[in-house]
Short mmCIF file of C-alpha atoms in Angstrom, two decimals:
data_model
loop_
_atom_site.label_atom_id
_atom_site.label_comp_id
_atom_site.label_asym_id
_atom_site.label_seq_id
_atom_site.Cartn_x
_atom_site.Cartn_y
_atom_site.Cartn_z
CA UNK A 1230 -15.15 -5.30 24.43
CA UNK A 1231 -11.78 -6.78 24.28
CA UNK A 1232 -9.06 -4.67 21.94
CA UNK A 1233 -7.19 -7.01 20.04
CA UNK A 1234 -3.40 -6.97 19.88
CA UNK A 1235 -2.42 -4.79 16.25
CA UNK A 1236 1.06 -4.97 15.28
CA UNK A 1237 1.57 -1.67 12.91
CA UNK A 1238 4.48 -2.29 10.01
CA UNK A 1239 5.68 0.91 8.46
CA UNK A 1240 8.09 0.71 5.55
CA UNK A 1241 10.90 3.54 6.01
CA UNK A 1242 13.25 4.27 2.70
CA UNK A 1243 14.95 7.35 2.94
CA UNK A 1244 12.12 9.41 4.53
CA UNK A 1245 12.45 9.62 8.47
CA UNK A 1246 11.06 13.32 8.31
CA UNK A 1247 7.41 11.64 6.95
CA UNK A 1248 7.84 8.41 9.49
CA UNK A 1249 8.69 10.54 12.25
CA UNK A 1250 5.53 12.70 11.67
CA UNK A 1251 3.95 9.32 10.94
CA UNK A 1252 4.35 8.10 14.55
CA UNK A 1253 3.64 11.55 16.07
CA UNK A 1254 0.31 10.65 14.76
CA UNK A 1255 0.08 7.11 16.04
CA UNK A 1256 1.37 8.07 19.31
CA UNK A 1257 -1.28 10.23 19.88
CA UNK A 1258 -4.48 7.48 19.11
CA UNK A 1259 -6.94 6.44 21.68
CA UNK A 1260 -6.53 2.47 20.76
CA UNK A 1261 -5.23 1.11 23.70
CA UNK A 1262 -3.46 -2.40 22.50
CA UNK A 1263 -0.95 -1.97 19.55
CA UNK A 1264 2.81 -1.68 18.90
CA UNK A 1265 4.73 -0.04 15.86
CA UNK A 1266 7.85 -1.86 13.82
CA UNK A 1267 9.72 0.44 11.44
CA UNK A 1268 11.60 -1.64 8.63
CA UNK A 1269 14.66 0.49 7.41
CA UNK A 1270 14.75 -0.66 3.79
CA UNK A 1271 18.69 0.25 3.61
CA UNK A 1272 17.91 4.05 3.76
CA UNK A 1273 21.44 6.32 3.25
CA UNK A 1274 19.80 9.77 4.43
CA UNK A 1275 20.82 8.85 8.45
CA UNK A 1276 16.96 7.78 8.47
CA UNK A 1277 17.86 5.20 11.16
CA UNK A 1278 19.93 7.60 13.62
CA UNK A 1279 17.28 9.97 12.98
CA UNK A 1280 14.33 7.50 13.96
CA UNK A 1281 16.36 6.37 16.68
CA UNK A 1282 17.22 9.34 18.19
CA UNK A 1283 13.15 10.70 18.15
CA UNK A 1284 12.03 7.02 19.34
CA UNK A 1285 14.34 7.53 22.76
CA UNK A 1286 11.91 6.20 25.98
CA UNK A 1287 9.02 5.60 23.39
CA UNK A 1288 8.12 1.70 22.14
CA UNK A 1289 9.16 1.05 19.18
CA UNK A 1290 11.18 -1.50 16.91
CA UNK A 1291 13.61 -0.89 14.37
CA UNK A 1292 14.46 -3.36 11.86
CA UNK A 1293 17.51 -1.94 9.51
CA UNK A 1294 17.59 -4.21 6.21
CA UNK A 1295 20.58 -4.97 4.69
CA UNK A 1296 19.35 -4.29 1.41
CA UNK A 1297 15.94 -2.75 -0.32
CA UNK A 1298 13.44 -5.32 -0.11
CA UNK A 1299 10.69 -3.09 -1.66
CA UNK A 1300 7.19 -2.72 -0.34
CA UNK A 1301 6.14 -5.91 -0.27
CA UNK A 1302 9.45 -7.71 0.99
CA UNK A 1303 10.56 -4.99 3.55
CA UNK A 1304 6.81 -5.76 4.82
CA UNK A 1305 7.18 -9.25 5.12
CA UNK A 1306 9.86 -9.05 7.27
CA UNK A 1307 8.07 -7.31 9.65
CA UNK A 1308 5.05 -8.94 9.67
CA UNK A 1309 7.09 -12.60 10.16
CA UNK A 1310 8.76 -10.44 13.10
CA UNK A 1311 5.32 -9.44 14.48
CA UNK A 1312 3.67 -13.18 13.90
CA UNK A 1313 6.89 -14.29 15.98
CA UNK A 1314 7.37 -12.36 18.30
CA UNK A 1315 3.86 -10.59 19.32
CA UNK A 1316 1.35 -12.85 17.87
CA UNK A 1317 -1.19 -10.51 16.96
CA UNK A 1318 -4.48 -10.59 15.64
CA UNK A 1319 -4.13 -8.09 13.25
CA UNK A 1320 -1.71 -6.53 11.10
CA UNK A 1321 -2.02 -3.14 9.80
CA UNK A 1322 0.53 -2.13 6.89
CA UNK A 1323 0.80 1.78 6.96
CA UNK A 1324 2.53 3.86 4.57
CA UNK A 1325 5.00 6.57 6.41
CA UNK A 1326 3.83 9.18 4.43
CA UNK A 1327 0.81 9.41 6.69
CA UNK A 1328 -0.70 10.61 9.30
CA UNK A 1329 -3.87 9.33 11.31
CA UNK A 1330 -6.89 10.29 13.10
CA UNK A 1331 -6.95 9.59 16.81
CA UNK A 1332 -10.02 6.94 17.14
CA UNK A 1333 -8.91 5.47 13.10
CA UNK A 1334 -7.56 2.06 14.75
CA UNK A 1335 -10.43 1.62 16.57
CA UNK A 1336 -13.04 2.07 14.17
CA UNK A 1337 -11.08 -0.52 11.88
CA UNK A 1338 -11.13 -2.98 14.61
CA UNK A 1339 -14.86 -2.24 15.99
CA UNK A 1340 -15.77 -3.56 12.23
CA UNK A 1341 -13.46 -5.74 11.29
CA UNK A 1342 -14.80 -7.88 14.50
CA UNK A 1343 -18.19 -8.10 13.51
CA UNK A 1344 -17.95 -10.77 11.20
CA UNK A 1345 -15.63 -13.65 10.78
CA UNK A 1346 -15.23 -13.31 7.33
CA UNK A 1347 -13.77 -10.10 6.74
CA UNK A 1348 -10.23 -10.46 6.69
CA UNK A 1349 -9.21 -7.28 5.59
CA UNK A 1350 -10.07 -3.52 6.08
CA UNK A 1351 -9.07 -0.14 4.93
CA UNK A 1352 -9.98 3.80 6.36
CA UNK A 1353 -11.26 6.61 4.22
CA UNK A 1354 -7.72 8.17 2.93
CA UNK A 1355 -7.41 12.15 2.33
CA UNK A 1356 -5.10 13.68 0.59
CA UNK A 1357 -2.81 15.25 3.08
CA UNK A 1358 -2.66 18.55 1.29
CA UNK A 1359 -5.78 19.31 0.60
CA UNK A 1360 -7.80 17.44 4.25
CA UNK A 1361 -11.08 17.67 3.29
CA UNK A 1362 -10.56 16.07 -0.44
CA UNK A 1363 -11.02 12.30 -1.03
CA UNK A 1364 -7.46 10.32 -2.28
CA UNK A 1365 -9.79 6.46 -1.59
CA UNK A 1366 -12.74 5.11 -0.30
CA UNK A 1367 -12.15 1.50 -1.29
CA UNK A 1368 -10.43 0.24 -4.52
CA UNK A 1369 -11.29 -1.47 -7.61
CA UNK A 1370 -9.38 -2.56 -10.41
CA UNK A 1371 -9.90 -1.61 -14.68
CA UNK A 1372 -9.66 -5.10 -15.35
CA UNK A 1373 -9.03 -4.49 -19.36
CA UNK A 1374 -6.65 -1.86 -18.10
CA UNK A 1375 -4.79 -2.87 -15.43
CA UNK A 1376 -5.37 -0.01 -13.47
CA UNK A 1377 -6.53 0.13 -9.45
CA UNK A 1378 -8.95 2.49 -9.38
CA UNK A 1379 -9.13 4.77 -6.05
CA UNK A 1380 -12.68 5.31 -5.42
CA UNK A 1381 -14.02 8.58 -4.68
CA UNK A 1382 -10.67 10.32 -5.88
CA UNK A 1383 -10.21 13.95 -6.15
CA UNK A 1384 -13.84 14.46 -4.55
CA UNK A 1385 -14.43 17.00 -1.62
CA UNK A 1386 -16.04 14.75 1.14
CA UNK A 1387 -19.62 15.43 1.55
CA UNK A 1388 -21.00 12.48 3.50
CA UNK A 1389 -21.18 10.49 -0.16
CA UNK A 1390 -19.16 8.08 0.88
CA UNK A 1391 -19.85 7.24 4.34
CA UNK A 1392 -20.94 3.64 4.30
CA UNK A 1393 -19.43 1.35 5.29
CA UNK A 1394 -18.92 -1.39 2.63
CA UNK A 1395 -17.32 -4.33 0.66
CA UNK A 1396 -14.22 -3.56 -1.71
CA UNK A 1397 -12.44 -5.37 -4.16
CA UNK A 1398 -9.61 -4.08 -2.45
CA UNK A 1399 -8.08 -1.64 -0.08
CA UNK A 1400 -5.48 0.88 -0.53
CA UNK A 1401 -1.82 -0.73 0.47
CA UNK A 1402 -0.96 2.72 2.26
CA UNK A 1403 -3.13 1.37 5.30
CA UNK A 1404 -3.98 -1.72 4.81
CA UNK A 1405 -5.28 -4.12 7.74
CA UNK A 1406 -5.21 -7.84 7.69
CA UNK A 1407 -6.40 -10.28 10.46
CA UNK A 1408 -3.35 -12.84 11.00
CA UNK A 1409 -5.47 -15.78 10.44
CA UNK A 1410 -6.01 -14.83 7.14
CA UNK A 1411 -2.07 -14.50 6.34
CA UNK A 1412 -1.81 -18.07 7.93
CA UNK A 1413 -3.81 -19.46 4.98
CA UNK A 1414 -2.64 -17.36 2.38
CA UNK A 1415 0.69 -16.74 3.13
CA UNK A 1416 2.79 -13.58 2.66
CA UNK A 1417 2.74 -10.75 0.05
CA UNK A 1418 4.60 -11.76 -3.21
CA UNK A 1419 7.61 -10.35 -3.38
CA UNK A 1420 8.59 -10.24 -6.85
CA UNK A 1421 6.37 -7.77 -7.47
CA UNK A 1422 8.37 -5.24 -5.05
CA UNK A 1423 6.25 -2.07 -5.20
CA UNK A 1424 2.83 -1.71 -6.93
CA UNK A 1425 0.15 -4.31 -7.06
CA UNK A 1426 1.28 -6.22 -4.01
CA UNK A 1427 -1.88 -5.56 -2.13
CA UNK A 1428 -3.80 -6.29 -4.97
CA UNK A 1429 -2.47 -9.81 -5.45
CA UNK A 1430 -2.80 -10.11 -1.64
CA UNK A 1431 -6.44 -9.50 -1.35
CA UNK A 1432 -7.63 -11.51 -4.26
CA UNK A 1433 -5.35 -14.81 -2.89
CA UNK A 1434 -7.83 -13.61 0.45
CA UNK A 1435 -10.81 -13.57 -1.61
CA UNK A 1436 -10.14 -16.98 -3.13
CA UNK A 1437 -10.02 -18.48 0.28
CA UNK A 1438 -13.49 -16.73 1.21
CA UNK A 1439 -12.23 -14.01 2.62
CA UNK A 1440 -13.90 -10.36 2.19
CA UNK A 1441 -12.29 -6.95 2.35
CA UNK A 1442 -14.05 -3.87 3.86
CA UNK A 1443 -14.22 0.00 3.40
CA UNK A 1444 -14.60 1.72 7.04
CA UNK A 1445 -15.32 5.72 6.00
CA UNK A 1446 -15.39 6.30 10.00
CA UNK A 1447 -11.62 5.26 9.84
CA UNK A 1448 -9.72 8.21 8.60
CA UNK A 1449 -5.73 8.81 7.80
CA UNK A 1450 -4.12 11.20 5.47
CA UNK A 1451 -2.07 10.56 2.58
CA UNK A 1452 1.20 12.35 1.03
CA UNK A 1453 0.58 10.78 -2.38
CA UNK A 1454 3.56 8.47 -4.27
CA UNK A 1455 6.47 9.92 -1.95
CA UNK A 1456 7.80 6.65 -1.90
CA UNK A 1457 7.75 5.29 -5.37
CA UNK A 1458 6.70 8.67 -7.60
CA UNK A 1459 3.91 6.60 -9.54
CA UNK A 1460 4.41 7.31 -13.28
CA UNK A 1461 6.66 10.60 -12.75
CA UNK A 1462 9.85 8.93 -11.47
CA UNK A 1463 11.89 6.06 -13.68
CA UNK A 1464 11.57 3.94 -10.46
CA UNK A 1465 7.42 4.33 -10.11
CA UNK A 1466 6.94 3.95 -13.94
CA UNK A 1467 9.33 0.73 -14.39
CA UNK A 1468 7.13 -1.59 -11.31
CA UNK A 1469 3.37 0.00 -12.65
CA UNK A 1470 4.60 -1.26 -16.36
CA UNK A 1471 6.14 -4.26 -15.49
CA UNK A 1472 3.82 -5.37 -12.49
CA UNK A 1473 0.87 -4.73 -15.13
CA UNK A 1474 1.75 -7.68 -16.94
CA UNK A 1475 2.94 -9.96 -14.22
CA UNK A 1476 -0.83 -9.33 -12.69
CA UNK A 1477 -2.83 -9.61 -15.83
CA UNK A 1478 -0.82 -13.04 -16.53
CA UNK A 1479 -1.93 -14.56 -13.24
CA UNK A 1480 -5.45 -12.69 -12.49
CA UNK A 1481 -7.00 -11.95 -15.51
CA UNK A 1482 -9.60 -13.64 -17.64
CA UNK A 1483 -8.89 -14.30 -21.45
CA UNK A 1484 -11.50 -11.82 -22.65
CA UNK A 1485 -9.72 -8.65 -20.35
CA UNK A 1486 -6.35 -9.60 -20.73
CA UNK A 1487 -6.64 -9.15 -24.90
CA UNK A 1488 -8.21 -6.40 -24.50
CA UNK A 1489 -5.07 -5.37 -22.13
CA UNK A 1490 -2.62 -6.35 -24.24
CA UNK A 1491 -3.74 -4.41 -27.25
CA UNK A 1492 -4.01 -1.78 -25.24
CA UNK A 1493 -0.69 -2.34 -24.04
CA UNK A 1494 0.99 -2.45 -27.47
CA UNK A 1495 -0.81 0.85 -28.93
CA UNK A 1496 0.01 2.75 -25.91
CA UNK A 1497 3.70 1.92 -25.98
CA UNK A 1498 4.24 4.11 -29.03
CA UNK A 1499 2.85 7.26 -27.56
CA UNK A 1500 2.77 6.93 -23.99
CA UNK A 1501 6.38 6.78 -22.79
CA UNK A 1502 6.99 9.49 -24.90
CA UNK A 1503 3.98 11.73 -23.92
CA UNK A 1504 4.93 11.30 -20.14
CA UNK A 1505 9.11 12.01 -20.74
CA UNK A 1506 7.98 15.33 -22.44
CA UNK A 1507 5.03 15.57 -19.39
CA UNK A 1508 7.68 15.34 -16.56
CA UNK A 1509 10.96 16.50 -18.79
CA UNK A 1510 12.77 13.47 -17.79
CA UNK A 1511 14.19 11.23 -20.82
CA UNK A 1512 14.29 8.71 -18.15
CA UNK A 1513 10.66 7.76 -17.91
CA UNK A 1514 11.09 6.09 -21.83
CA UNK A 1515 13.84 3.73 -20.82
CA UNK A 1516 12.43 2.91 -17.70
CA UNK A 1517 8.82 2.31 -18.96
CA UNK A 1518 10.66 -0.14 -22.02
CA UNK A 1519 12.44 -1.77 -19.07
CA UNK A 1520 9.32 -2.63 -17.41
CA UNK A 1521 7.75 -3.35 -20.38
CA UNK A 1522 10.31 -6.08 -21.76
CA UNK A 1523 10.90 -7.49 -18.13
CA UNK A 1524 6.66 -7.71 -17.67
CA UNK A 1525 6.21 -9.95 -20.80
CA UNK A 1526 8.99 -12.20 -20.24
CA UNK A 1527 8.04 -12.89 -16.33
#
């Protein structure tokens, strides 16, 4: 069969020792018919120099923003690079705190050819630390809670999740999207920055008819929240909070997004507080008040 060009888009922020073991990985796969763009998201560690100087006689690009566009506008950039100047069929998005399995690409593409109407696809992610435990088979999202939900989290692989599948969404850390569909849909939002971006994504894909698919023989491992921290950092807590409302707003029926919001207003007496005493970091209560303020008024 004929291997379809893939154009792979890996966000870099201050973390060239991750990317660099990120493309040892990809370097080293058995898909014959790809090429990798790093986006430098205004990194101040010598991440470019560092990149550059590893990447010598390999083929690579480099893209060094001026500023941080976060994940979703750092990754438009280098997807409207790719559509311009490599015209791919595919784009895969993959975090650079990964690494991947040699025949992963290929498995992703062997299924996401079968049928016309998938238009996106993600692997079976481990946790990177411990190889043999599930971090997602496929996503879903707590509707009344505003949570995505990684399937299969936390479980020690034993074959139960080795079917191959529909999602309502795939896991932004490798995330593969046929260019077609991006020509109907258009890019990833990018006020939403980091968190939720892939979400919004795939269901603007699902309204055109679109469906998104779970490929367990695809496999990648994943150094969990290096980037953004998740609730633990100021930075991770302030996007979840505020993206939470900005989502609900545009996604959610009437029925979930009360229940959400009274949810939302209990929790904010307890939980910033319970998570700065958690983590010992007084910043997590400003930041998650930030978020909170700057979600409602959106």
């Amino acid at each position: 069969m004929e291997n379809p060009k893939v154009t792979i888009v890996i966000i870099n922020w201050n973390g060239w020792e991750d990317t660099i073991e990120c493309l040892e990985s990809l370097y080293r796969i058995d898909y014959p018919n790809y090429e990798i763009i790093i986006v430098d998201n205004r990194s101040h560690d010598d991440s470019v120099k560092k990149i550059k100087d590893y990447s010598k006689g390999k083929e690579l690009i480099i893209i060094e923003n001026e500023e941080n566009y976060g994940f979703a506008g750092g990754n438009n950039i280098g997807i409207q690079y790719a559509l311009k100047n490599f015209k791919p069929k595919y784009i895969l998005l993959l975090n650079n705190d990964t690494i991947v399995d040699e025949d992963f690409l290929e498995e992703l593409i062997n299924a996401g050819e079968k049928d016309t109407q998938i238009g996106i696809l993600g692997p079976k992610i481990y946790y990177y630390d411990k190889p043999d435990v599930i971090w997602s088979a496929g996503c879903k999202i707590s509707w009344k809670f505003a949570r995505g939900i990684q399937i299969g989290s936390d479980e020690v692989d034993k074959g139960q999740y080795d079917d191959q599948k529909e999602v309502e969404y795939v896991s932004g850390s490798a995330f593969l999207i046929k260019t077609d569909v991006i020509d109907v849909i258009g890019l990833m939002d990018r006020k939403y920055f980091l968190y939720f971006e892939e979400s919004d994504w795939t269901l603007r894909a699902n309204q055109a008819g679109y469906k998104s698919l779970y490929v367990p023989t695809a496999k990648i491992w994943h150094k969990v929240s290096r980037s953004g921290g998740g609730i633990s950092k100021p930075t991770g807590l302030y996007y979840i909070t505020r993206n939470r409302w900005i989502f609900m707003k545009k996604w959610a029926k009437k029925s979930d997004y009360w229940i959400f919001m009274v949810y939302q207003v209990l929790g904010a007496f307890t939980f910033p507080i319970v998570l700065s005493i958690i983590y010992r970091n007084s910043n997590l209560f400003l930041a998650y008040y930030k978020g909170l303020k700057d979600g409602i008024n959106e």
